[in-house]
């Protein structure tokens, strides 16, 4: 079953993306782990680590900056809910939270989504710098002081 909260969502998404059907606009209910009327939480289809979760607004929007205040609130509510669930089930040591907003930032699906990535001691030899490693030549800021 495809979401029924916004009946015309599939067509809106097809129009917005032109050549592709958005995988987030056609999610089946069986993939949904958490939900509000404005957003859903699903397991990432290509997880970086066990428990990698995506928080996705139901409305097809390309950028985080296009979300309404209520949609941002729903996304944050589901981030909190997913974090509590993952902490209980998988007991990660930390989390990386990220959004690739736009093609230059690596966004491959033009429907905004937030990554909640559980992190575990030893999953990277030296995690210092965290998200700064998306631009490796800029990551090691502490050595350039």
mmCIF file of C-alpha atoms in Angstrom:
data_model
loop_
_atom_site.group_PDB
_atom_site.id
_atom_site.type_symbol
_atom_site.label_atom_id
_atom_site.label_comp_id
_atom_site.label_asym_id
_atom_site.label_seq_id
_atom_site.Cartn_x
_atom_site.Cartn_y
_atom_site.Cartn_z
ATOM 1 C CA UNK A 1 0.000 0.000 0.000
ATOM 2 C CA UNK A 2 1.310 3.457 -0.912
ATOM 3 C CA UNK A 3 0.764 6.365 1.460
ATOM 4 C CA UNK A 4 -2.744 7.714 1.336
ATOM 5 C CA UNK A 5 -2.187 10.892 3.360
ATOM 6 C CA UNK A 6 -1.688 12.898 0.160
ATOM 7 C CA UNK A 7 -3.631 11.166 -2.655
ATOM 8 C CA UNK A 8 -1.981 13.029 -5.543
ATOM 9 C CA UNK A 9 1.543 12.627 -4.194
ATOM 10 C CA UNK A 10 2.753 10.205 -6.869
ATOM 11 C CA UNK A 11 1.771 12.516 -9.725
ATOM 12 C CA UNK A 12 3.175 15.593 -7.985
ATOM 13 C CA UNK A 13 6.444 13.763 -7.500
ATOM 14 C CA UNK A 14 6.627 12.548 -11.104
ATOM 15 C CA UNK A 15 6.062 16.092 -12.301
ATOM 16 C CA UNK A 16 8.656 17.499 -9.917
ATOM 17 C CA UNK A 17 11.356 15.009 -10.855
ATOM 18 C CA UNK A 18 10.480 14.763 -14.563
ATOM 19 C CA UNK A 19 12.185 11.495 -15.495
ATOM 20 C CA UNK A 20 12.152 9.412 -12.335
ATOM 21 C CA UNK A 21 9.549 8.188 -9.927
ATOM 22 C CA UNK A 22 10.620 9.289 -6.481
ATOM 23 C CA UNK A 23 11.327 6.287 -4.235
ATOM 24 C CA UNK A 24 10.229 8.288 -1.192
ATOM 25 C CA UNK A 25 6.870 9.237 -2.712
ATOM 26 C CA UNK A 26 6.153 5.589 -3.517
ATOM 27 C CA UNK A 27 7.186 3.998 -0.210
ATOM 28 C CA UNK A 28 5.024 1.110 0.880
ATOM 29 C CA UNK A 29 3.562 1.081 4.378
ATOM 30 C CA UNK A 30 5.601 -2.044 5.153
ATOM 31 C CA UNK A 31 8.819 0.023 4.931
ATOM 32 C CA UNK A 32 7.623 2.637 7.417
ATOM 33 C CA UNK A 33 9.021 2.261 10.944
ATOM 34 C CA UNK A 34 7.907 5.622 12.367
ATOM 35 C CA UNK A 35 5.396 8.172 11.153
ATOM 36 C CA UNK A 36 3.488 11.356 11.737
ATOM 37 C CA UNK A 37 0.981 12.940 9.398
ATOM 38 C CA UNK A 38 3.824 14.959 7.822
ATOM 39 C CA UNK A 39 6.870 12.660 7.824
ATOM 40 C CA UNK A 40 8.020 9.049 7.976
ATOM 41 C CA UNK A 41 11.061 7.150 9.187
ATOM 42 C CA UNK A 42 12.369 4.197 7.172
ATOM 43 C CA UNK A 43 15.407 1.947 7.166
ATOM 44 C CA UNK A 44 17.958 3.085 4.587
ATOM 45 C CA UNK A 45 18.008 0.688 1.617
ATOM 46 C CA UNK A 46 21.815 0.972 1.485
ATOM 47 C CA UNK A 47 22.799 1.354 5.151
ATOM 48 C CA UNK A 48 26.165 2.770 6.142
ATOM 49 C CA UNK A 49 25.855 1.018 9.506
ATOM 50 C CA UNK A 50 23.306 -1.190 11.283
ATOM 51 C CA UNK A 51 20.226 0.914 12.029
ATOM 52 C CA UNK A 52 20.858 3.638 9.398
ATOM 53 C CA UNK A 53 17.499 5.416 9.265
ATOM 54 C CA UNK A 54 16.047 8.031 6.912
ATOM 55 C CA UNK A 55 13.525 10.626 8.035
ATOM 56 C CA UNK A 56 11.495 11.802 5.041
ATOM 57 C CA UNK A 57 8.750 14.432 4.790
ATOM 58 C CA UNK A 58 5.650 13.082 3.063
ATOM 59 C CA UNK A 59 5.405 16.141 0.812
ATOM 60 C CA UNK A 60 7.801 16.041 -2.133
ATOM 61 C CA UNK A 61 10.253 18.851 -1.407
ATOM 62 C CA UNK A 62 13.803 19.016 -2.758
ATOM 63 C CA UNK A 63 15.442 21.085 -0.024
ATOM 64 C CA UNK A 64 15.355 21.214 3.755
ATOM 65 C CA UNK A 65 14.967 24.970 3.387
ATOM 66 C CA UNK A 66 11.638 24.497 1.568
ATOM 67 C CA UNK A 67 10.059 22.613 4.481
ATOM 68 C CA UNK A 68 7.335 24.339 6.449
ATOM 69 C CA UNK A 69 7.889 24.887 10.178
ATOM 70 C CA UNK A 70 5.403 22.072 10.886
ATOM 71 C CA UNK A 71 7.271 19.696 8.562
ATOM 72 C CA UNK A 72 10.575 20.534 10.279
ATOM 73 C CA UNK A 73 8.932 19.850 13.623
ATOM 74 C CA UNK A 74 7.664 16.477 12.352
ATOM 75 C CA UNK A 75 11.125 15.571 11.036
ATOM 76 C CA UNK A 76 12.688 16.436 14.401
ATOM 77 C CA UNK A 77 10.022 14.472 16.267
ATOM 78 C CA UNK A 78 10.824 11.382 14.195
ATOM 79 C CA UNK A 79 14.578 11.899 14.606
ATOM 80 C CA UNK A 80 14.036 11.773 18.365
ATOM 81 C CA UNK A 81 11.771 8.733 18.112
ATOM 82 C CA UNK A 82 14.204 6.856 15.855
ATOM 83 C CA UNK A 83 17.141 7.709 18.119
ATOM 84 C CA UNK A 84 15.331 6.348 21.177
ATOM 85 C CA UNK A 85 14.454 3.155 19.303
ATOM 86 C CA UNK A 86 17.986 2.648 17.985
ATOM 87 C CA UNK A 87 19.546 3.359 21.378
ATOM 88 C CA UNK A 88 17.355 0.710 22.946
ATOM 89 C CA UNK A 89 17.697 -1.915 20.192
ATOM 90 C CA UNK A 90 21.269 -1.483 18.932
ATOM 91 C CA UNK A 91 23.011 0.566 21.623
ATOM 92 C CA UNK A 92 25.264 2.621 19.326
ATOM 93 C CA UNK A 93 27.983 4.762 20.865
ATOM 94 C CA UNK A 94 27.048 7.922 18.941
ATOM 95 C CA UNK A 95 25.160 9.236 15.905
ATOM 96 C CA UNK A 96 25.881 11.161 12.744
ATOM 97 C CA UNK A 97 22.931 13.220 11.507
ATOM 98 C CA UNK A 98 23.117 14.610 7.996
ATOM 99 C CA UNK A 99 21.334 16.090 5.017
ATOM 100 C CA UNK A 100 22.747 16.254 1.494
ATOM 101 C CA UNK A 101 20.909 19.355 0.284
ATOM 102 C CA UNK A 102 21.354 19.723 -3.473
ATOM 103 C CA UNK A 103 23.374 17.894 -6.139
ATOM 104 C CA UNK A 104 26.634 19.674 -5.245
ATOM 105 C CA UNK A 105 26.233 18.305 -1.707
ATOM 106 C CA UNK A 106 25.730 14.760 -2.990
ATOM 107 C CA UNK A 107 21.927 14.602 -2.937
ATOM 108 C CA UNK A 108 21.026 11.739 -5.280
ATOM 109 C CA UNK A 109 17.247 11.698 -4.709
ATOM 110 C CA UNK A 110 15.621 15.118 -5.157
ATOM 111 C CA UNK A 111 13.343 14.666 -2.130
ATOM 112 C CA UNK A 112 14.835 15.968 1.101
ATOM 113 C CA UNK A 113 15.663 13.304 3.679
ATOM 114 C CA UNK A 114 17.651 13.264 6.904
ATOM 115 C CA UNK A 115 20.147 10.477 7.599
ATOM 116 C CA UNK A 116 20.364 9.193 11.170
ATOM 117 C CA UNK A 117 23.452 7.000 11.174
ATOM 118 C CA UNK A 118 24.303 5.035 14.309
ATOM 119 C CA UNK A 119 28.032 5.082 15.013
ATOM 120 C CA UNK A 120 30.008 2.454 16.856
ATOM 121 C CA UNK A 121 33.449 2.649 18.468
ATOM 122 C CA UNK A 122 35.945 1.401 15.918
ATOM 123 C CA UNK A 123 33.723 1.861 12.842
ATOM 124 C CA UNK A 124 36.322 4.391 11.691
ATOM 125 C CA UNK A 125 39.916 4.426 12.864
ATOM 126 C CA UNK A 126 39.857 8.119 13.765
ATOM 127 C CA UNK A 127 36.397 9.716 13.670
ATOM 128 C CA UNK A 128 37.684 13.169 14.644
ATOM 129 C CA UNK A 129 36.307 15.821 12.317
ATOM 130 C CA UNK A 130 33.136 13.833 11.574
ATOM 131 C CA UNK A 131 31.159 15.366 8.720
ATOM 132 C CA UNK A 132 34.126 17.528 7.715
ATOM 133 C CA UNK A 133 35.498 14.457 5.916
ATOM 134 C CA UNK A 134 33.034 15.016 3.057
ATOM 135 C CA UNK A 135 35.754 17.431 1.854
ATOM 136 C CA UNK A 136 38.899 15.495 2.841
ATOM 137 C CA UNK A 137 41.351 18.347 2.222
ATOM 138 C CA UNK A 138 39.358 20.510 4.688
ATOM 139 C CA UNK A 139 38.711 17.879 7.361
ATOM 140 C CA UNK A 140 41.931 17.985 9.360
ATOM 141 C CA UNK A 141 41.369 21.519 10.664
ATOM 142 C CA UNK A 142 43.114 20.848 13.993
ATOM 143 C CA UNK A 143 46.515 20.270 12.333
ATOM 144 C CA UNK A 144 46.456 23.621 10.499
ATOM 145 C CA UNK A 145 46.222 25.877 13.536
#
